CSV table of C-alpha atoms and ligand atoms in Angstrom, one decimal:
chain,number,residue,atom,x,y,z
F,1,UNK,CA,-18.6,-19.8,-1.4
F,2,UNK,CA,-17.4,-16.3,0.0
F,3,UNK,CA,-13.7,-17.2,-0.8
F,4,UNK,CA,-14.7,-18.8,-4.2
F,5,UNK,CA,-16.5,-15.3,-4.5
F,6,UNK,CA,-13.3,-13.2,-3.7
F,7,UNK,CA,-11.3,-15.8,-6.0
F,8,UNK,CA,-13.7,-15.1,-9.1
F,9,UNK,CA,-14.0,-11.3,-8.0
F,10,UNK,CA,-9.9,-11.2,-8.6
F,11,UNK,CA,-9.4,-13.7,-11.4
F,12,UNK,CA,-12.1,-11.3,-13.8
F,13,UNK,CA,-10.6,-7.9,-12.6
F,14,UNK,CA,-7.2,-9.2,-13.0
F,15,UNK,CA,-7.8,-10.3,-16.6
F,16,UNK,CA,-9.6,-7.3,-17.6
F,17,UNK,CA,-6.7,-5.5,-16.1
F,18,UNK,CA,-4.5,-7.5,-18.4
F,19,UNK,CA,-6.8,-6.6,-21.4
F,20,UNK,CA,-7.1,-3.2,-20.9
F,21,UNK,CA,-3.3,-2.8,-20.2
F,22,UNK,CA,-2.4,-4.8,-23.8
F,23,UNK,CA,-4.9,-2.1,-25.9
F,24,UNK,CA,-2.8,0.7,-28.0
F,25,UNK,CA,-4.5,3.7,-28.9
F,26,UNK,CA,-4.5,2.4,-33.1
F,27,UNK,CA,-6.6,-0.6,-32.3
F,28,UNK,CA,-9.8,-0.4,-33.9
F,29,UNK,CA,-11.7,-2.4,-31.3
F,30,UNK,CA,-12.8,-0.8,-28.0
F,31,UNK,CA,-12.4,-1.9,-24.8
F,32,UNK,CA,-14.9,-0.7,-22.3
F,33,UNK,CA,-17.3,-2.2,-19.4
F,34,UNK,CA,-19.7,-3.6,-22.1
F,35,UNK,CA,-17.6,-5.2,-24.0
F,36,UNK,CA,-15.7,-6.8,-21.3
F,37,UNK,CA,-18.9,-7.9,-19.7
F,38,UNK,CA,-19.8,-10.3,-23.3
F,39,UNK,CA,-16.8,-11.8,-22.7
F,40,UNK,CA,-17.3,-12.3,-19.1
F,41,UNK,CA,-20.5,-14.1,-20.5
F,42,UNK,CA,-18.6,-16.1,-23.1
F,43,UNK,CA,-15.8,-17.0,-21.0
F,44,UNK,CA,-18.4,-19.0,-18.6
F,45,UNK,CA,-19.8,-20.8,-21.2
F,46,UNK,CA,-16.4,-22.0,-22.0
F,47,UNK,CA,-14.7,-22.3,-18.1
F,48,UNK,CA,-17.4,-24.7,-16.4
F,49,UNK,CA,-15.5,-23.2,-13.0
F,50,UNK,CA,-16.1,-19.9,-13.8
F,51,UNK,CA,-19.9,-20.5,-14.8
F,52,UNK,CA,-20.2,-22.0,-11.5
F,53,UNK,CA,-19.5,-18.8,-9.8
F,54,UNK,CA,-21.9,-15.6,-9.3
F,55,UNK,CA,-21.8,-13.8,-12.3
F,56,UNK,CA,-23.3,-10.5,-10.3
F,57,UNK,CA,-20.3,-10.9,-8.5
F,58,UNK,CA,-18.2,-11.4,-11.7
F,59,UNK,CA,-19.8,-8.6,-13.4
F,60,UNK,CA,-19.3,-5.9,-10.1
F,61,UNK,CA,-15.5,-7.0,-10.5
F,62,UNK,CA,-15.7,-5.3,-13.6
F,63,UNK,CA,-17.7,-2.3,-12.6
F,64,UNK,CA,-15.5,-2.0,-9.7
F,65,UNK,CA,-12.3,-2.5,-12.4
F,66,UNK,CA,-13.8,0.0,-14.4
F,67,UNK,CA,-14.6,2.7,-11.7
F,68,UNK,CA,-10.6,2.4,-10.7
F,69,UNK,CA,-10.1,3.7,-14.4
F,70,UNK,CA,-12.5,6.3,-14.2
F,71,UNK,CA,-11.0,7.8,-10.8
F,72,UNK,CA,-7.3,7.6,-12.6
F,73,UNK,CA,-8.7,9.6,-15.5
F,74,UNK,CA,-10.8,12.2,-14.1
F,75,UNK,CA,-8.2,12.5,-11.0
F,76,UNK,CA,-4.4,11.4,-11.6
F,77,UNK,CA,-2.5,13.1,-8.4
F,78,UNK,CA,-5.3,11.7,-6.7
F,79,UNK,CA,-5.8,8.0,-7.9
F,80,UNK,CA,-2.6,5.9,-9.0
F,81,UNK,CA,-3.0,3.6,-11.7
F,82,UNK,CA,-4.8,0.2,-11.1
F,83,UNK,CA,-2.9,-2.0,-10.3
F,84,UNK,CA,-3.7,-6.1,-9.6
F,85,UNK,CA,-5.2,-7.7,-6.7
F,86,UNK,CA,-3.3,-10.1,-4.9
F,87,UNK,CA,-4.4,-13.0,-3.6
F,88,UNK,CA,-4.4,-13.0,0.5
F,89,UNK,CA,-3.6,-9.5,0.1
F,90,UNK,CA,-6.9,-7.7,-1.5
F,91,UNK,CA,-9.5,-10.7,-0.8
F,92,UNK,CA,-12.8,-9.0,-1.4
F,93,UNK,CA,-16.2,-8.8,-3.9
F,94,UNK,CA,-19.4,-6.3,-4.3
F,95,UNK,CA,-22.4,-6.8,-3.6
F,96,UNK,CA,-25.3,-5.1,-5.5
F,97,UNK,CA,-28.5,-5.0,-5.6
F,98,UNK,CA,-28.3,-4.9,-1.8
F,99,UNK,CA,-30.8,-7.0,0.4
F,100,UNK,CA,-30.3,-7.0,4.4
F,101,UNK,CA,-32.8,-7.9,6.9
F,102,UNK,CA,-32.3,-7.3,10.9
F,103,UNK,CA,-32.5,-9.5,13.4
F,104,UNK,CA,-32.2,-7.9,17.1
F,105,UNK,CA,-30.5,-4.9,18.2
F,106,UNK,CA,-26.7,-6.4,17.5
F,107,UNK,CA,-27.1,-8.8,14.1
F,108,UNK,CA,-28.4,-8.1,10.7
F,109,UNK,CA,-28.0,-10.8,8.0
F,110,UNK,CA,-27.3,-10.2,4.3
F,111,UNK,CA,-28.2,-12.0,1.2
F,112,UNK,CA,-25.0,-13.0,-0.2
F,113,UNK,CA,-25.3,-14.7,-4.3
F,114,UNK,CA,-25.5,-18.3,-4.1
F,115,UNK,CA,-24.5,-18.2,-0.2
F,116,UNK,CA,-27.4,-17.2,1.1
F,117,UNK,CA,-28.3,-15.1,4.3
F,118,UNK,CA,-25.3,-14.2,6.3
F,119,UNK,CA,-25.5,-12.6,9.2
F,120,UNK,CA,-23.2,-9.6,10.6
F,121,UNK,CA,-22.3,-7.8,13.8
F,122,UNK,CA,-23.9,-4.6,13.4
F,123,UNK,CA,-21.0,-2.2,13.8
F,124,UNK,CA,-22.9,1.2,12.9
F,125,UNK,CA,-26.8,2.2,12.7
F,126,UNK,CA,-29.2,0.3,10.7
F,127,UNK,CA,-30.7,3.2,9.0
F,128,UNK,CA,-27.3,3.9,7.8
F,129,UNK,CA,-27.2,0.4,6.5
F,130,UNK,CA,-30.3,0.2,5.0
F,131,UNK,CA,-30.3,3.0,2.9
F,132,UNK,CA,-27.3,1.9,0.9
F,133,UNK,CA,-27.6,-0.4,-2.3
F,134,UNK,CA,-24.3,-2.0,-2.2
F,135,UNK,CA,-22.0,-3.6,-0.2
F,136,UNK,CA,-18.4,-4.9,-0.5
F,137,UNK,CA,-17.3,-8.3,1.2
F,138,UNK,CA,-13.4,-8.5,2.7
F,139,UNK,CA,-11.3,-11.0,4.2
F,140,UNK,CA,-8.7,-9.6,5.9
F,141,UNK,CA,-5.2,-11.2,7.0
F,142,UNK,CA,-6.2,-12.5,10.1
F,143,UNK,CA,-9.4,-14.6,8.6
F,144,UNK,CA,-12.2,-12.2,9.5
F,145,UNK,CA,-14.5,-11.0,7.2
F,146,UNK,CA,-16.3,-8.0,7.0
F,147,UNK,CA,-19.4,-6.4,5.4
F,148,UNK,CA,-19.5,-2.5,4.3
F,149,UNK,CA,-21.9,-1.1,3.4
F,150,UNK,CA,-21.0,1.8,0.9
F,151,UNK,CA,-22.6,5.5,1.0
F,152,UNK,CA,-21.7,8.6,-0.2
F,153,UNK,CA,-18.7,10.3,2.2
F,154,UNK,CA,-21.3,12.0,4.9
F,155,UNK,CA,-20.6,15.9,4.4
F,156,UNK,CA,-18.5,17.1,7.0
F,157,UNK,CA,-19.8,20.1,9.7
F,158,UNK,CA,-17.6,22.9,10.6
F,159,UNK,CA,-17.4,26.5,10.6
F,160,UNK,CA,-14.8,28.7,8.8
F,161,UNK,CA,-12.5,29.3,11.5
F,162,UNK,CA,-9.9,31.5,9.2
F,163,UNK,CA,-6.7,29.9,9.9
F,164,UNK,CA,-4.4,27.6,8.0
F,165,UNK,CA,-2.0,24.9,9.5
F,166,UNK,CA,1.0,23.6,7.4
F,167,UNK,CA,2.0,19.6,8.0
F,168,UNK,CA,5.5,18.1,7.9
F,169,UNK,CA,4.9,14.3,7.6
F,170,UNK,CA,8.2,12.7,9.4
F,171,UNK,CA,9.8,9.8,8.5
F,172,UNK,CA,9.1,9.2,12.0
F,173,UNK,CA,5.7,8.2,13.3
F,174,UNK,CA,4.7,12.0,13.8
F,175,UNK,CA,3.3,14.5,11.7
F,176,UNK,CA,4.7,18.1,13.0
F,177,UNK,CA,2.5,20.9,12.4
F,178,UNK,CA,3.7,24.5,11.9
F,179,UNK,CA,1.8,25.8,15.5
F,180,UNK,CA,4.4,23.8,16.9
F,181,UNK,CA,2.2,20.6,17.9
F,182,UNK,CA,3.7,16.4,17.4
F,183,UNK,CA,1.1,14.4,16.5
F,184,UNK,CA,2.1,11.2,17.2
F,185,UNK,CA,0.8,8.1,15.3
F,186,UNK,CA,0.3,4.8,17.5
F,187,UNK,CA,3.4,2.9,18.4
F,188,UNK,CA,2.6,-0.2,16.2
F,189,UNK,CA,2.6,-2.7,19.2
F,190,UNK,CA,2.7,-2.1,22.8
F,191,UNK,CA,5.9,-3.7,24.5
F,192,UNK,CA,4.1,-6.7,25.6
F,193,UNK,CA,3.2,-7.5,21.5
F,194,UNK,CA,6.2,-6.6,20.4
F,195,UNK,CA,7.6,-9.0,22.4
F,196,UNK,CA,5.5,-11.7,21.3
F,197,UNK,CA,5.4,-10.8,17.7
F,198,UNK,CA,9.2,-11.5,17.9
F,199,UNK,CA,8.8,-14.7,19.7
F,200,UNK,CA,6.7,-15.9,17.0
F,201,UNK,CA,9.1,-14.7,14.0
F,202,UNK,CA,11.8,-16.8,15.7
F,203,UNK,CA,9.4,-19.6,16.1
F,204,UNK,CA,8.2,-19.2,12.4
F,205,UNK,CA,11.7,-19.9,11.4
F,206,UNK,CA,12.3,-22.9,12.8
F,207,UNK,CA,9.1,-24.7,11.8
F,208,UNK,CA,9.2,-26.9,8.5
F,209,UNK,CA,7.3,-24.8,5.8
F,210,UNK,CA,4.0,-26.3,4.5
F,211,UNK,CA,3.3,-27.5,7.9
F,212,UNK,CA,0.0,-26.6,9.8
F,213,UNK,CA,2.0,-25.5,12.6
F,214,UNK,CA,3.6,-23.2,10.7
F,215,UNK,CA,0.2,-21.7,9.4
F,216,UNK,CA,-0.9,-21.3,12.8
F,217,UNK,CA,1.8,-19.0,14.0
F,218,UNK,CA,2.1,-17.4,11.0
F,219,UNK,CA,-2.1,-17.0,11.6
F,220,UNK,CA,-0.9,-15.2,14.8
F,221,UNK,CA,1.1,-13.0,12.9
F,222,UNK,CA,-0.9,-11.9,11.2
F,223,UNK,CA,-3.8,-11.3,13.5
F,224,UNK,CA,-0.7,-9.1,15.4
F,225,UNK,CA,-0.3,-6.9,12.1
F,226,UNK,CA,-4.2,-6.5,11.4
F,227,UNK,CA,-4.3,-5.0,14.8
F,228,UNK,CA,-1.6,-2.6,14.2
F,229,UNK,CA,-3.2,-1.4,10.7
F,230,UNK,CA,-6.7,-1.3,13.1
F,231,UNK,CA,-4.9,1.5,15.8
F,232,UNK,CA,-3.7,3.1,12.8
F,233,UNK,CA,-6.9,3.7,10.9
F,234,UNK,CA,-8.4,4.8,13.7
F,235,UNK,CA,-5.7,7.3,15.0
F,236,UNK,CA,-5.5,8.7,11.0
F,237,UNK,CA,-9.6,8.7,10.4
F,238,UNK,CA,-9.6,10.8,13.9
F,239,UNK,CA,-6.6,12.9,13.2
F,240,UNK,CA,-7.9,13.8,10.1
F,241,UNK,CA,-11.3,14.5,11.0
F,242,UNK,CA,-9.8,17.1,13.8
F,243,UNK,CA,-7.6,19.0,11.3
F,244,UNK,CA,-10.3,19.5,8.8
F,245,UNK,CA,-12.5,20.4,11.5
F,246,UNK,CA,-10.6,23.5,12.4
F,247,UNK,CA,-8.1,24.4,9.6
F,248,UNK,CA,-9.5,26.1,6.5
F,249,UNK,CA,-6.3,25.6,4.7
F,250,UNK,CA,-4.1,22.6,5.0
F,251,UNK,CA,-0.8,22.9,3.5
F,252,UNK,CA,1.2,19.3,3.2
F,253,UNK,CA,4.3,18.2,1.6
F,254,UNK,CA,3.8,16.9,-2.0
F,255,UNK,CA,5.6,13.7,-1.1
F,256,UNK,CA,5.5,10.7,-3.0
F,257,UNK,CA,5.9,7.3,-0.9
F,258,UNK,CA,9.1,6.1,-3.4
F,259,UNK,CA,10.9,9.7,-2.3
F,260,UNK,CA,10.1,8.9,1.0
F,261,UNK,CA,11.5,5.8,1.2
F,262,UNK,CA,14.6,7.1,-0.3
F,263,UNK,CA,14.8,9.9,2.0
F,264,UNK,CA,14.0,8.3,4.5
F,265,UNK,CA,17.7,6.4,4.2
F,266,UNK,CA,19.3,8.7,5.9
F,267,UNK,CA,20.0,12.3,8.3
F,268,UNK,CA,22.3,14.9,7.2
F,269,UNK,CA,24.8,13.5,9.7
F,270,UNK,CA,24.5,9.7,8.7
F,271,UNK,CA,23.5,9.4,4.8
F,272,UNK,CA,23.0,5.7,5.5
F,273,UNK,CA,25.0,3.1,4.7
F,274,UNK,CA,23.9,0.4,6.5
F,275,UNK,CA,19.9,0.9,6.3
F,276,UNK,CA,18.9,-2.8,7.4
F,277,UNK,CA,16.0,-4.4,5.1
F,278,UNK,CA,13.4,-4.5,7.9
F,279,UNK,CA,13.7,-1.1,8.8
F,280,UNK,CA,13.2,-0.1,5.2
F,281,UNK,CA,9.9,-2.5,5.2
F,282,UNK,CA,8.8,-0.6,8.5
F,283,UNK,CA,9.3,3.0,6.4
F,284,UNK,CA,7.3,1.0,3.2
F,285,UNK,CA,4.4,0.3,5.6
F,286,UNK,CA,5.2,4.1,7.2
F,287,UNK,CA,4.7,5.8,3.9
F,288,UNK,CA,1.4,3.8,3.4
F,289,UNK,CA,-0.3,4.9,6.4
F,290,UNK,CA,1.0,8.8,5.1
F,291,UNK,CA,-0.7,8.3,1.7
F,292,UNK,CA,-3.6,7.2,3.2
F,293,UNK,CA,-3.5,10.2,5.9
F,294,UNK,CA,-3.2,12.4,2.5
F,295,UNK,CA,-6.2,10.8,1.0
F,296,UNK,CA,-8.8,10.8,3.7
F,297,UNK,CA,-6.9,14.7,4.4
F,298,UNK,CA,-8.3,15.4,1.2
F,299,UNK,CA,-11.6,13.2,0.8
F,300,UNK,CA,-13.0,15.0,4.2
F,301,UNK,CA,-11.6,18.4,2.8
F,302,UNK,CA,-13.8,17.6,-0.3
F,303,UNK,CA,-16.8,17.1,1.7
F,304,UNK,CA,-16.4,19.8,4.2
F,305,UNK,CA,-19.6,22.0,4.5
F,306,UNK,CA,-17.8,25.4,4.8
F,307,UNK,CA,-14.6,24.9,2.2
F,308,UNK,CA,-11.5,23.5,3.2
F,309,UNK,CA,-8.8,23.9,0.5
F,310,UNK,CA,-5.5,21.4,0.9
F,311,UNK,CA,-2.6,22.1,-0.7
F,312,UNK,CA,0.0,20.4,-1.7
F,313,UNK,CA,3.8,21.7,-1.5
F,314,UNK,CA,6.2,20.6,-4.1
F,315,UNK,CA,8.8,19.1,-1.1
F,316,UNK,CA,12.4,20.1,-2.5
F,317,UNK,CA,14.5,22.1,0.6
F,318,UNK,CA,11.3,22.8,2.8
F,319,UNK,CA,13.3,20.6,5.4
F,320,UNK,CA,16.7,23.2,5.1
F,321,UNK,CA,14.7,26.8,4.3
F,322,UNK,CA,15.1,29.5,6.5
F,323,UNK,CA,11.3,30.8,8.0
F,324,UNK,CA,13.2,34.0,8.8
F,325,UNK,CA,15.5,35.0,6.2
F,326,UNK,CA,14.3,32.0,3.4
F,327,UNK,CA,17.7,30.9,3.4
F,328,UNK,CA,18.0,27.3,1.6
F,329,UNK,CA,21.3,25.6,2.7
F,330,UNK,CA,21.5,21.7,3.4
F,331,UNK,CA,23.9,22.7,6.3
F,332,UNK,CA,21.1,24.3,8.2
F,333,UNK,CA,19.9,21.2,9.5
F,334,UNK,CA,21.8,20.3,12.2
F,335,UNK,CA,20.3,17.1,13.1
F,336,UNK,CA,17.2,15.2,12.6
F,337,UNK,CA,15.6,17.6,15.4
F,338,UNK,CA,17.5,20.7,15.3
F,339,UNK,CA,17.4,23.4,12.9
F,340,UNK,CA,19.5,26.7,12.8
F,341,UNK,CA,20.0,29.1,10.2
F,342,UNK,CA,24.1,29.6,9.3
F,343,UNK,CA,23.1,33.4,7.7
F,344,UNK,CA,20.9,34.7,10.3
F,345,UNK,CA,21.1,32.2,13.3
F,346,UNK,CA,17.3,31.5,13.5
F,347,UNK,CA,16.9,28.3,15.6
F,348,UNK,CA,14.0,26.0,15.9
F,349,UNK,CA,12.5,22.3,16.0
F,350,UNK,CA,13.4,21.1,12.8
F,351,UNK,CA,10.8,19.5,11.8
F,352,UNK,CA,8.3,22.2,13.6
F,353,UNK,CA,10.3,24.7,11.1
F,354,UNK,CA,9.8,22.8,7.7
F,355,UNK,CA,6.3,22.3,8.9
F,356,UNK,CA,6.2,26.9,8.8
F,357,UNK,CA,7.9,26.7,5.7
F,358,UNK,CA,5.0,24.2,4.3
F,359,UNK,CA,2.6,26.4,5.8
F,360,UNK,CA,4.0,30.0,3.8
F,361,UNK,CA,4.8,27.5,0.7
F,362,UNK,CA,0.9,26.8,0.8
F,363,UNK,CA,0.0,30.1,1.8
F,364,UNK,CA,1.5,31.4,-1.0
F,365,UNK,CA,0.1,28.9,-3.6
F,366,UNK,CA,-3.4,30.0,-2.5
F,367,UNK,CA,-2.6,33.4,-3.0
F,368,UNK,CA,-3.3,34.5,0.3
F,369,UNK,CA,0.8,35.5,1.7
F,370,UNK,CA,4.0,34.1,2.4
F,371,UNK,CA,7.2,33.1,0.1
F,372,UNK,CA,7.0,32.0,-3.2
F,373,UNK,CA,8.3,28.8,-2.4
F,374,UNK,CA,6.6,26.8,-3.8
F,375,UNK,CA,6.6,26.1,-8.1
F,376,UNK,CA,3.1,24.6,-8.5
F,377,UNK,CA,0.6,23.2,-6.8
F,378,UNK,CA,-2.1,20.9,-6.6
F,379,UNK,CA,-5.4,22.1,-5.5
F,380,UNK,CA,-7.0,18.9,-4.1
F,381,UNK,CA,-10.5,21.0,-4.0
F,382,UNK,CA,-10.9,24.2,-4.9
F,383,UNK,CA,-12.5,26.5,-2.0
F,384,UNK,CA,-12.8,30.3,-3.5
F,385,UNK,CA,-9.8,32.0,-2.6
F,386,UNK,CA,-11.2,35.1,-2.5
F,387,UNK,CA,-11.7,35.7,1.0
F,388,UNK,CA,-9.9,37.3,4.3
F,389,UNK,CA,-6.1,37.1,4.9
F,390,UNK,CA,-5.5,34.1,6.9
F,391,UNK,CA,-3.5,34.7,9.9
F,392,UNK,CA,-0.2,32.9,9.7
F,393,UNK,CA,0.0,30.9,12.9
F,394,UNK,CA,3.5,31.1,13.5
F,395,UNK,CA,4.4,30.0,16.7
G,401,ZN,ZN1,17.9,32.4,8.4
């Protein structure tokens, strides 16, 4: 029932995808959450299959459709266009009208539509679990489900602390930050893993497709990835939390996954010929886990009870300015790591130095000092900007 649930769930936000993607602005009929939910209702008169599903489930598909249009609308550089749901890939459905019971101290059961009472590992509080009035289902890619319970972001405690960090996201699994710190994301497998992750790609290829064998490794796969993506969350949701904790302002690269990709292709020395297919899937997955650093970055910012203000830096030449004499010349990165100035000689990390030159960039935006790097900006919260000058934390 819970995977005919995520089926349905996808099938009626696909279509009402579909539907709201064909309308052009000169059509006379509207297209909104009501009238997508008559036809929900006449389409399962029609499709005895679909009638046979949950049509609260149905109808939160929309809702849940509909709320991705409302984030797109009311916040563009934020939200990107909705986009479909894939089967294996975004296996999920909403719950409303939330009922949950608790048994003993580690399960709590659910009523799921036409499934029943499922229990669940309790993973957090109960109070926190009981207060909220909806829930969203998931499979992930290693066949576990999940239960989450969704509440409002809880607001974020801190004090102003009056300083301001600038972030250079690497192509590399480190985020440099301009008081000189690496912050390293999680290898993605430890040795050991790796090793048998490998082992089971060559094994994957040898097996005859269709076959059950074949599902079970590529079931182990899987269950390898999920607990890659699992270190990663963690290490960002922490990271993140930290930065917001003691940074007022936050100044980050405005970079868009597709430029990263492409930039990604190659170092000054080596523009990249030969970039190998995997290792352009490994920078796809890279760029993921930085748009989703940038988004909880910002949601935590939002939420923050003194202000935090993130800004983002339009990205052209931050990696080849000058901090000292705000000299821009390609030939002043030396390598991926080294940096030095050809007019005035400066010399620093590389990365370390664009992560400065985000930092002034940002500075600058906000009105509160440096170069006027940067062209625009994109406030992802406003914080009043009328307060003391920062102190540049220039290492
Ligand atoms: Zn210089």
């Amino acid at each position: 029932m819970l995977t005919k649930h995520c089926q349905d769930a996808r099938f009626v936000y696909n279509l009402g995808l579909e539907q709201r993607k064909l309308w052009q602005p000169n059509r006379a009929q509207k297209i909104n959450t009501a009238t997508q939910m008559r036809e929900l209702a006449e389409a399962r008169k029609t499709f005895d299959w679909l009638g046979e599903g949950s049509s609260t489930v149905q109808q939160a598909a929309l809702r849940d459709l509909d709320q991705a249009f409302q984030n797109r609308w009311k916040r563009p550089d934020h939200f990107h266009y909705p986009t479909w749901r894939k089967a294996g890939v975004d296996e999920g459905f909403y719950i409303r009208d939330l009922s949950v019971r608790k048994l003993n101290r580690k399960w709590g059961e659910v009523l799921v539509p036409k499934a029943g009472w499922i229990r669940f590992r309790l993973s957090r509080s109960w109070p926190e679990i009981e207060v909220s009035s909806s829930a969203r289902v998931t499979l992930d890619r290693s066949n576990r489900w999940h239960v989450s319970f969704t509440q409002p972001q809880p607001a974020l405690q801190r004090e102003p602390t009056g300083t301001a960090v600038g972030l250079d996201m690497g192509v590399h699994t480190s985020v440099a930050t301009s008081n000189g710190v690496h912050l390293h994301m999680p290898k993605l497998l430890n040795p050991g893993e790796a090793q048998r992750k490998r082992r089971l790609q060559r094994k994957l290829a040898r097996q005859k497709k269709g076959s059950n064998r074949r599902a079970r490794t590529k079931h182990s796969i899987a269950k390898l990835s999920t607990r890659e993506a699992d270190r990663r969350r963690d290490w960002i949701e922490k990271t993140t939390t930290t930065l917001v904790h003691d940074y007022d302002l936050i100044a980050v690269e405005d970079l868009r996954v597709k430029d990263m990709i492409r930039s990604a292709r190659g170092t000054v020395e080596n523009p990249g010929k030969n970039v190998r297919w995997k290792a352009g899937l490994h920078r796809l997955i890279q760029g993921q886990a930085w748009s989703l650093f940038r988004k909880r970055l910002s949601d935590k910012a939002a939420r923050a009870i003194s202000p935090v203000v993130v800004v983002a830096v339009p990205p052209e030449d931050t990696s080849y300015t000058c901090l000292q004499c705000e000299n821009v010349s390609k030939k002043n990165r030396k390598s991926q790591a080294v940096f030095k100035c050809i007019t005035c000689g400066y010399e620093a990390n590389a990365d370390i130095n664009a992560a400065q030159t985000i930092l002034a960039a940002g500075l600058a935006v906000a009105g509160r000092g440096g170069t006027p790097h940067a062209k625009s900006a994109m406030t992802d919260h406003s914080g009043p900007v009328k307060r003391q000058p920062l102190e540049e934390e220039v290492a």
